[in-house]
Coordinates of C-alpha atoms and ligand atoms in Angstrom, one line a residue:
M28 CA 12.4 36.6 -18.9
K29 CA 15.7 35.0 -17.8
F30 CA 16.0 32.9 -14.6
G31 CA 19.6 32.4 -13.4
G32 CA 20.9 29.5 -11.4
A33 CA 20.3 31.1 -8.0
S34 CA 16.7 31.7 -8.8
L35 CA 16.3 28.0 -9.5
A36 CA 18.3 26.6 -6.5
Y37 CA 15.6 24.5 -4.7
P38 CA 12.3 23.0 -5.8
K39 CA 10.4 25.7 -3.9
D40 CA 12.3 28.3 -5.9
I41 CA 11.4 26.7 -9.2
Y42 CA 7.7 26.5 -8.1
M43 CA 7.7 30.2 -7.0
R44 CA 9.4 31.4 -10.2
A45 CA 6.7 29.5 -12.2
E46 CA 4.1 31.5 -10.2
I47 CA 5.8 34.7 -11.2
V48 CA 5.7 33.7 -14.9
K49 CA 2.1 32.8 -14.5
K50 CA 1.3 36.2 -13.1
Y51 CA 2.7 38.0 -16.1
S52 CA 1.6 35.5 -18.7
S53 CA -2.0 36.7 -19.1
D54 CA -1.0 40.1 -20.4
N55 CA 2.2 39.3 -22.2
E56 CA 3.8 37.1 -24.7
I57 CA 6.8 35.7 -22.9
V58 CA 9.9 33.7 -23.9
I59 CA 11.7 32.1 -21.0
V60 CA 15.4 31.4 -20.7
T61 CA 16.8 29.3 -17.9
S62 CA 20.3 28.5 -16.5
A63 CA 21.4 25.3 -14.8
I64 CA 20.3 24.8 -11.2
K65 CA 22.6 26.7 -8.8
G66 CA 26.0 25.0 -8.6
I67 CA 25.4 22.4 -11.3
T68 CA 27.7 23.9 -14.0
D69 CA 30.5 24.0 -11.4
T70 CA 29.8 20.4 -10.4
L71 CA 29.8 19.3 -14.0
L72 CA 33.2 21.0 -14.5
D73 CA 34.6 19.3 -11.4
M74 CA 33.3 16.0 -12.5
I75 CA 35.0 16.3 -15.9
E76 CA 38.3 17.3 -14.2
N77 CA 38.1 14.3 -11.9
A78 CA 37.3 12.0 -14.8
V79 CA 40.3 13.3 -16.8
K80 CA 42.6 12.8 -13.7
G81 CA 41.3 9.3 -13.3
R82 CA 39.8 10.0 -9.9
K83 CA 36.9 7.6 -10.2
D84 CA 35.4 7.9 -6.8
R85 CA 35.2 11.7 -6.9
M86 CA 33.8 11.6 -10.4
E87 CA 31.1 9.2 -9.4
K88 CA 30.3 11.2 -6.3
M89 CA 29.7 14.3 -8.4
F90 CA 27.6 12.4 -10.9
L91 CA 25.5 11.2 -8.0
T92 CA 25.0 14.7 -6.7
I93 CA 23.9 15.8 -10.1
R94 CA 21.6 12.9 -10.5
E95 CA 20.0 13.2 -7.1
T96 CA 19.6 16.9 -7.3
H97 CA 17.6 16.7 -10.5
I98 CA 15.6 13.6 -9.6
D99 CA 14.7 14.9 -6.2
T100 CA 13.8 18.3 -7.6
A101 CA 11.6 16.8 -10.3
R102 CA 9.8 14.5 -7.8
L103 CA 9.2 17.3 -5.3
L104 CA 7.7 19.3 -8.1
G105 CA 5.3 16.5 -8.8
L106 CA 6.9 15.3 -12.1
H107 CA 6.3 11.6 -12.6
G108 CA 5.9 9.1 -15.4
D109 CA 7.2 10.2 -18.8
K110 CA 8.1 13.6 -17.4
L111 CA 10.6 12.0 -15.2
D112 CA 11.7 9.6 -17.9
T113 CA 13.2 12.4 -20.0
I114 CA 15.3 13.4 -17.0
L115 CA 16.4 9.8 -16.4
L116 CA 17.3 9.6 -20.1
Y117 CA 19.4 12.7 -19.9
L118 CA 21.1 11.4 -16.8
G119 CA 21.8 8.1 -18.4
E120 CA 23.4 9.7 -21.4
L121 CA 25.5 12.0 -19.1
E122 CA 26.7 8.9 -17.2
K123 CA 27.8 7.1 -20.3
I124 CA 29.8 10.1 -21.5
I125 CA 31.5 10.8 -18.3
Y126 CA 32.7 7.2 -18.1
S127 CA 34.1 7.6 -21.6
V128 CA 36.0 10.6 -20.5
Y129 CA 37.2 8.7 -17.5
N130 CA 38.3 5.7 -19.7
L131 CA 40.1 8.0 -22.1
R132 CA 41.5 10.3 -19.5
E133 CA 40.8 13.1 -22.0
V134 CA 38.1 15.5 -22.9
T135 CA 38.0 17.6 -26.1
P136 CA 36.6 21.2 -25.9
R137 CA 33.6 19.9 -27.9
A138 CA 32.8 17.1 -25.6
K139 CA 33.2 19.4 -22.6
D140 CA 30.5 21.7 -24.0
Y141 CA 28.3 18.8 -24.7
I142 CA 28.7 17.6 -21.1
L143 CA 28.1 21.1 -19.7
S144 CA 24.9 21.4 -21.7
F145 CA 23.2 18.8 -19.5
G146 CA 23.0 21.4 -16.7
E147 CA 20.7 23.7 -18.7
R148 CA 18.9 20.9 -20.5
L149 CA 17.9 19.3 -17.2
S150 CA 16.9 22.5 -15.5
T151 CA 15.0 23.9 -18.4
W152 CA 13.1 20.6 -18.9
I153 CA 12.1 20.7 -15.2
F154 CA 11.1 24.4 -15.5
T155 CA 9.0 23.8 -18.6
E156 CA 7.1 20.9 -17.0
T157 CA 6.5 23.0 -13.8
L158 CA 5.1 25.8 -16.0
K159 CA 2.8 23.3 -17.7
K160 CA 1.6 22.1 -14.3
A161 CA 0.8 25.7 -13.5
G162 CA -1.5 25.7 -16.5
I163 CA 0.9 27.5 -19.0
N164 CA 1.2 26.3 -22.6
A165 CA 5.0 26.0 -22.3
Q166 CA 7.3 24.3 -24.9
F167 CA 10.9 23.2 -24.3
F168 CA 13.7 24.2 -26.6
T169 CA 17.4 23.8 -26.5
G170 CA 19.3 26.9 -27.6
G171 CA 20.1 25.2 -30.9
E172 CA 16.5 24.2 -31.5
A173 CA 15.4 27.8 -30.9
G174 CA 17.9 29.0 -33.4
I175 CA 21.0 30.1 -31.4
V176 CA 23.7 29.3 -33.9
T177 CA 27.3 30.0 -33.1
D178 CA 30.8 29.5 -34.5
N179 CA 32.7 26.4 -33.2
K180 CA 34.8 28.2 -30.6
Y181 CA 33.8 25.7 -27.9
G182 CA 33.7 27.0 -24.4
N183 CA 33.2 30.6 -25.5
A184 CA 31.3 30.4 -28.8
N185 CA 30.3 33.5 -30.7
P186 CA 26.7 33.9 -31.9
D187 CA 25.9 34.4 -35.5
L188 CA 23.5 37.3 -35.0
E189 CA 22.1 37.5 -38.5
L190 CA 21.3 33.8 -38.7
I191 CA 20.0 33.7 -35.2
D192 CA 17.7 36.6 -36.0
E193 CA 16.3 34.8 -39.0
L194 CA 15.9 31.4 -37.4
I195 CA 14.4 32.5 -34.1
K196 CA 11.9 34.6 -36.0
I197 CA 10.8 31.6 -38.1
R198 CA 10.7 29.2 -35.2
L199 CA 9.4 31.1 -32.3
L200 CA 7.3 34.0 -33.5
P201 CA 4.4 31.8 -34.9
L202 CA 4.3 29.9 -31.6
L203 CA 4.1 33.1 -29.6
E204 CA 1.2 34.2 -31.7
E205 CA -0.5 30.9 -31.0
G206 CA -0.2 31.5 -27.3
V207 CA 2.7 29.1 -26.7
M208 CA 5.5 30.1 -24.3
P209 CA 8.9 28.9 -25.5
V210 CA 11.2 27.9 -22.7
V211 CA 14.8 27.9 -23.9
T212 CA 18.0 26.6 -22.4
G213 CA 20.4 29.4 -21.6
F214 CA 24.1 29.2 -22.1
I215 CA 24.1 26.7 -25.0
G216 CA 23.9 27.0 -28.8
V217 CA 24.8 24.9 -31.7
D218 CA 27.5 25.3 -34.3
K219 CA 26.9 25.0 -38.1
S220 CA 27.7 21.2 -38.0
G221 CA 25.1 20.7 -35.3
H222 CA 27.4 20.3 -32.3
I223 CA 26.4 21.8 -29.0
T224 CA 28.5 24.9 -28.0
T225 CA 28.5 27.0 -24.9
L226 CA 28.6 30.8 -24.7
G227 CA 31.0 31.2 -21.8
R228 CA 30.4 31.3 -18.1
G229 CA 27.3 33.3 -17.2
G230 CA 26.3 33.0 -20.8
S231 CA 22.5 32.6 -20.2
D232 CA 22.4 36.4 -20.1
L233 CA 23.6 36.4 -23.7
S234 CA 21.1 33.8 -24.7
A235 CA 18.3 35.9 -23.3
A236 CA 19.7 39.0 -25.1
L237 CA 19.8 37.1 -28.4
L238 CA 16.3 35.9 -28.1
A239 CA 15.1 39.4 -27.1
Y240 CA 16.9 40.7 -30.2
A241 CA 15.3 38.3 -32.6
V242 CA 11.7 38.4 -31.3
E243 CA 12.1 42.2 -30.9
A244 CA 10.9 42.1 -27.3
D245 CA 9.5 45.2 -25.7
E246 CA 11.8 44.5 -22.7
V247 CA 14.0 41.7 -21.4
W248 CA 13.9 40.9 -17.7
F249 CA 16.6 39.2 -15.7
W250 CA 15.2 37.8 -12.4
K251 CA 17.7 38.0 -9.6
D252 CA 18.3 37.3 -5.9
V253 CA 19.2 41.0 -5.6
P254 CA 16.6 43.8 -6.2
G255 CA 18.5 45.2 -9.2
I256 CA 22.0 46.4 -10.1
L257 CA 23.5 47.7 -6.9
T258 CA 26.1 50.4 -6.4
A259 CA 28.6 47.7 -5.3
D260 CA 28.9 44.0 -4.8
P261 CA 26.7 43.2 -1.7
R262 CA 29.2 40.6 -0.7
I263 CA 31.8 43.3 -0.2
V264 CA 29.9 46.3 1.2
E265 CA 26.9 46.5 3.6
K266 CA 23.7 47.8 2.1
P267 CA 24.6 49.0 -1.3
R268 CA 21.9 51.1 -3.0
K269 CA 19.9 49.9 -5.9
I270 CA 20.5 51.9 -9.1
S271 CA 17.3 52.8 -10.8
V272 CA 18.5 53.6 -14.3
L273 CA 21.8 52.8 -16.2
S274 CA 22.7 53.5 -19.8
Y275 CA 23.8 50.6 -21.9
M276 CA 27.3 51.9 -21.8
E277 CA 27.4 52.1 -18.1
A278 CA 26.0 48.6 -17.8
A279 CA 28.5 47.2 -20.2
E280 CA 31.4 48.8 -18.4
L281 CA 30.1 47.7 -15.1
S282 CA 29.9 44.1 -16.1
A283 CA 33.1 44.1 -18.0
L284 CA 34.8 45.6 -15.0
G285 CA 33.8 42.9 -12.6
A286 CA 30.1 43.2 -11.5
K287 CA 28.9 39.6 -11.8
V288 CA 25.3 40.6 -11.9
L289 CA 25.3 40.9 -15.7
H290 CA 27.3 39.3 -18.6
P291 CA 29.1 42.0 -20.6
R292 CA 28.3 40.2 -23.9
A293 CA 24.5 40.5 -23.2
V294 CA 24.6 44.3 -23.7
P295 CA 25.5 44.9 -27.4
P296 CA 22.5 43.0 -29.0
L297 CA 20.1 44.9 -26.7
M298 CA 21.8 48.2 -27.4
R299 CA 21.5 47.6 -31.2
K300 CA 17.7 47.3 -31.1
R301 CA 17.3 49.6 -28.1
I302 CA 15.6 47.0 -26.1
P303 CA 15.4 47.9 -22.4
L304 CA 16.9 45.4 -19.9
R305 CA 15.3 45.2 -16.5
I306 CA 17.1 43.5 -13.6
K307 CA 14.4 42.6 -11.2
G308 CA 14.4 40.9 -7.8
Y309 CA 12.2 37.9 -7.4
L310 CA 11.8 38.5 -3.8
K311 CA 9.7 41.7 -4.6
P312 CA 8.5 41.1 -8.1
E313 CA 6.4 44.2 -8.2
D314 CA 9.4 46.5 -7.6
E315 CA 10.7 48.3 -10.7
G316 CA 14.3 46.9 -10.4
T317 CA 17.0 48.5 -12.5
V318 CA 16.4 49.5 -16.1
V319 CA 19.2 49.6 -18.5
K320 CA 18.4 51.7 -21.6
E321 CA 19.7 54.3 -23.9
Q322 CA 19.8 57.2 -21.5
G323 CA 21.2 56.6 -18.1
G324 CA 18.8 59.0 -16.3
K325 CA 19.6 62.2 -14.7
W326 CA 23.2 62.7 -13.7
S327 CA 22.4 63.3 -10.1
Q328 CA 25.0 60.7 -9.2
V329 CA 28.3 61.3 -10.9
V330 CA 29.8 58.0 -9.7
K331 CA 27.1 55.3 -9.9
A332 CA 28.9 52.2 -9.0
V333 CA 32.2 50.7 -7.9
T334 CA 33.4 47.3 -9.0
L335 CA 36.3 44.9 -8.3
I336 CA 38.1 42.3 -10.5
K337 CA 40.1 39.6 -8.8
N338 CA 42.4 36.9 -10.1
I339 CA 44.2 39.1 -12.5
S340 CA 47.9 39.6 -13.2
L341 CA 49.9 42.8 -14.0
I342 CA 52.7 42.8 -16.5
N343 CA 55.1 45.7 -16.9
I344 CA 57.3 46.2 -19.9
Y345 CA 60.0 48.8 -19.6
S346 CA 62.4 49.8 -22.3
T347 CA 63.8 53.1 -23.4
F348 CA 63.8 51.7 -27.0
M349 CA 60.0 52.2 -27.0
V350 CA 60.3 55.9 -26.7
G351 CA 59.2 57.5 -30.0
V352 CA 59.2 54.2 -31.9
P353 CA 55.7 53.8 -33.3
G354 CA 53.8 50.5 -33.5
I355 CA 55.6 48.6 -30.7
S356 CA 52.7 48.4 -28.3
G357 CA 50.5 47.6 -31.3
R358 CA 52.6 44.6 -32.2
I359 CA 52.6 43.4 -28.6
F360 CA 48.8 43.7 -28.3
S361 CA 48.0 42.0 -31.5
A362 CA 50.4 39.1 -30.7
L363 CA 48.5 38.7 -27.4
G364 CA 45.2 38.9 -29.2
K365 CA 46.2 36.3 -31.7
G366 CA 47.3 34.1 -28.8
G367 CA 43.9 34.3 -27.3
V368 CA 44.9 36.5 -24.3
N369 CA 42.3 38.9 -23.4
I370 CA 43.7 42.3 -22.2
L371 CA 41.6 43.8 -19.5
M372 CA 43.4 47.1 -19.2
I373 CA 46.4 48.9 -20.5
S374 CA 48.3 52.0 -19.4
Q375 CA 51.2 53.6 -21.0
N376 CA 53.5 56.1 -19.4
V377 CA 53.7 59.5 -20.9
S378 CA 57.4 58.9 -21.5
E379 CA 56.4 55.8 -23.5
A380 CA 59.1 53.9 -21.8
N381 CA 56.6 51.8 -19.9
I382 CA 53.6 49.8 -20.7
S383 CA 51.5 48.0 -18.1
I384 CA 49.0 45.3 -19.1
L385 CA 46.4 43.7 -17.0
I386 CA 45.2 40.2 -17.9
S387 CA 43.4 37.2 -16.4
K388 CA 45.7 35.3 -14.0
K389 CA 45.1 32.0 -16.0
D390 CA 46.7 33.6 -19.0
L391 CA 49.8 34.9 -17.3
R392 CA 52.3 32.2 -18.5
K393 CA 51.1 32.3 -22.0
A394 CA 51.1 36.1 -22.1
L395 CA 54.7 36.3 -20.8
N396 CA 55.9 33.9 -23.4
I397 CA 54.1 35.8 -26.2
I398 CA 55.5 39.2 -25.0
E399 CA 59.1 37.8 -24.7
K400 CA 58.9 36.4 -28.2
T401 CA 57.5 39.5 -29.7
I402 CA 60.1 41.7 -28.1
R403 CA 62.8 39.4 -29.3
D404 CA 61.4 39.5 -32.8
I405 CA 61.3 43.3 -32.8
G406 CA 64.8 43.2 -31.5
F407 CA 65.0 45.5 -28.5
T408 CA 66.2 45.0 -25.0
E409 CA 63.6 45.3 -22.3
E410 CA 62.8 44.7 -18.7
L411 CA 59.8 42.6 -18.1
S412 CA 58.3 42.3 -14.7
Y413 CA 55.0 41.0 -13.4
E414 CA 52.8 40.5 -10.4
E415 CA 50.9 37.3 -10.4
E416 CA 47.9 38.4 -8.5
V417 CA 46.5 41.9 -8.1
A418 CA 43.0 43.5 -7.9
A419 CA 41.5 46.1 -10.1
I420 CA 38.9 48.6 -8.9
S421 CA 36.8 50.8 -11.1
V422 CA 34.3 53.6 -10.5
I423 CA 31.7 54.0 -13.1
G424 CA 29.2 56.6 -14.2
E425 CA 28.5 58.7 -17.3
G426 CA 28.3 61.8 -15.3
M427 CA 32.1 61.6 -14.8
R428 CA 32.6 62.5 -18.5
G429 CA 33.8 66.0 -18.3
T430 CA 33.3 66.4 -14.6
P431 CA 36.7 67.5 -13.2
G432 CA 38.1 66.4 -9.9
I433 CA 36.7 62.8 -9.7
A434 CA 40.1 61.2 -10.1
S435 CA 41.5 63.3 -7.2
K436 CA 38.6 62.2 -5.0
V437 CA 39.1 58.6 -5.9
F438 CA 42.8 58.6 -5.2
T439 CA 42.6 60.7 -2.1
A440 CA 40.0 58.3 -0.6
V441 CA 42.3 55.3 -1.4
A442 CA 45.4 57.0 -0.2
E443 CA 43.7 57.8 3.1
K444 CA 43.4 54.1 3.7
G445 CA 47.1 53.7 3.1
I446 CA 46.5 51.7 0.0
N447 CA 49.2 51.8 -2.7
V448 CA 48.1 52.2 -6.3
K449 CA 50.2 50.3 -8.8
M450 CA 48.6 51.3 -12.1
I451 CA 45.9 53.7 -13.3
A452 CA 43.8 53.4 -16.4
Q453 CA 41.0 55.4 -17.9
G454 CA 39.3 54.2 -21.0
S455 CA 38.6 56.6 -23.8
S456 CA 34.9 56.5 -22.9
E457 CA 35.7 58.5 -19.8
I458 CA 32.9 56.7 -17.9
N459 CA 35.2 54.8 -15.7
I460 CA 38.4 55.3 -13.7
S461 CA 40.2 52.1 -12.9
F462 CA 43.3 51.3 -10.9
V463 CA 45.2 48.4 -9.7
V464 CA 46.2 47.5 -6.1
D465 CA 47.7 44.7 -4.2
K466 CA 45.3 41.7 -4.1
G467 CA 44.8 42.1 -0.4
D468 CA 43.8 45.7 -0.7
G469 CA 41.0 45.2 -3.2
E470 CA 38.0 45.0 -0.9
A471 CA 39.2 47.8 1.4
A472 CA 39.6 50.1 -1.7
V473 CA 36.0 49.2 -2.8
R474 CA 34.7 50.1 0.7
A475 CA 36.7 53.4 0.8
L476 CA 35.1 54.5 -2.5
Y477 CA 31.7 53.3 -1.6
K478 CA 31.9 55.6 1.4
R479 CA 33.5 58.5 -0.4
F480 CA 30.8 58.6 -3.1
N481 CA 27.9 57.8 -0.7
L482 CA 26.8 54.6 -2.4
G483 CA 25.1 53.2 0.6
M484 CA 21.3 52.9 1.3
E485 CA 21.2 56.0 3.4
K486 CA 22.1 59.0 1.4
T487 CA 24.1 61.5 3.4
Ligands
ADP516 P1 22.3 34.6 -12.1 O1 22.6 33.2 -11.6 O2 20.9 34.9 -12.1 O3 23.0 34.9 -13.5 P2 24.5 35.9 -10.8 O4 24.9 35.1 -9.6 O5 25.3 35.8 -12.0 O6 22.9 35.6 -11.1 O7 24.4 37.5 -10.4 C1 23.8 37.9 -9.2 C2 24.8 38.2 -8.1 O8 25.7 39.1 -8.5 C3 24.2 38.7 -6.9 O9 23.7 37.7 -6.0 C4 25.3 39.5 -6.3 O10 25.9 38.8 -5.2 C5 26.4 39.7 -7.4 N1 26.7 41.0 -7.6 C6 28.0 41.5 -7.8 N2 28.0 42.8 -8.0 C7 26.8 43.2 -8.0 C8 26.1 44.5 -8.3 N3 26.9 45.6 -8.5 N4 24.8 44.5 -8.2 C9 24.1 43.4 -8.0 N5 24.6 42.2 -7.8 C10 25.9 42.1 -7.8
LIG517 N1 25.1 27.8 -16.1 C1 26.1 28.6 -16.8 C2 27.1 29.0 -15.8 O1 27.0 28.7 -14.6 C3 25.5 29.7 -17.5 C4 24.8 30.8 -16.6 O2 24.5 30.5 -15.5 O3 24.5 31.8 -17.2 O4 28.0 29.7 -16.2
MG518 MG1 25.0 35.2 -14.1

């Protein structure tokens, strides 16, 4: 069971989530994964930034917010004495480190991960103690202690699946058999030299998937503030419907294409061992939620969901030199890959004179430099243009594979709203159709498709 930040926002939330765990604990062996309390990872990041910039007042204000949040939460949950001492110890350590960052006006990626780890270490400690108070035989673990070993790509570390599988089996399985409930910090692991790493934003989902993989769980449950995976982001459309069943492929595409509800990296480990993932709403714990498994259910619904990605840039490369010359796009893409630029979508014109690439906005400058250099090295003249901020919309569903006419419905619905489509892409999987529009048109396009494909609560 994984509890994200939103499900641990206030002391009463933590108390109620512990009650849910208790309810299921009599009939199940459970491993718990927890994220930082809502907003804490963002506050830690802001605090680091202010320390680096020498803004002492702001840094201290953020530290105090973090300190008070955790102390108040712990006290309200009735944690006193040595239970509280551990929290104070963590906070003392955090305070020392943030002042070092401030004095140096510098933070290394490794130190940043170490600082971020306090969010999960504090919340998980509090949750473990709350579970104990509820009569559960819970035991606290950091990701590293549980066996989550990664490479040293700080900020977005890659798990070593084989080693993790082995270590977690050794460390956690005997405890489960003895009736202990391990409670593990999400988001963080440890590299082979013993330094704390983080798995990227939203990475607790990956932590949970790794633990499920290693203990060979019957199911993994993500508890959410929404009743399951919905047909669209509830912050964009009114009353999206809950999707009952999704295939691993659909869930992976959905999360990679912008649905924040699930981290894309969490899907592959589960898929490998065919462990079903259930997204459940803690407001109605008895509801089935959404199950993600091998088969995505009946294809009654061709288009299951629509997603939106914001804060992305579009780069267009145009050159008649590219026509019929093999390997040019390959060189551009591998140069971008080596430079650490993640390509979200690609489309190439049939004439081959034009390639469009979609990347994260934060990578724009770097990507432009890399592309310019690669093109110069290849030695052809080109026209390079870009748009700094666009939006990408995707419709997703396995039933689209081989069903003709979906694309025309998508683009007619968008055109009827007067929205201009800048680029179209369809992956080889054929379970999504994606396109790019002006940043201001993104949400309107989502709403148009939501209506066109009847994705609301009331089926028409
Ligand atoms: P957690 O903190 O538990 O990891 P997240 O905040 O990452 O939870 O994800 C849950 C949120 O994702 C929901 O509150 C909702 O606003 C948002 N969301 C975006 N798209 C979807 C979708 N298609 N289905 C469900 N939730 C979505
Ligand atoms: N606390 C981390 C974050 O905010 C990890 C997570 O929530 O999954 O990104
Ligand atoms: Mg999340």
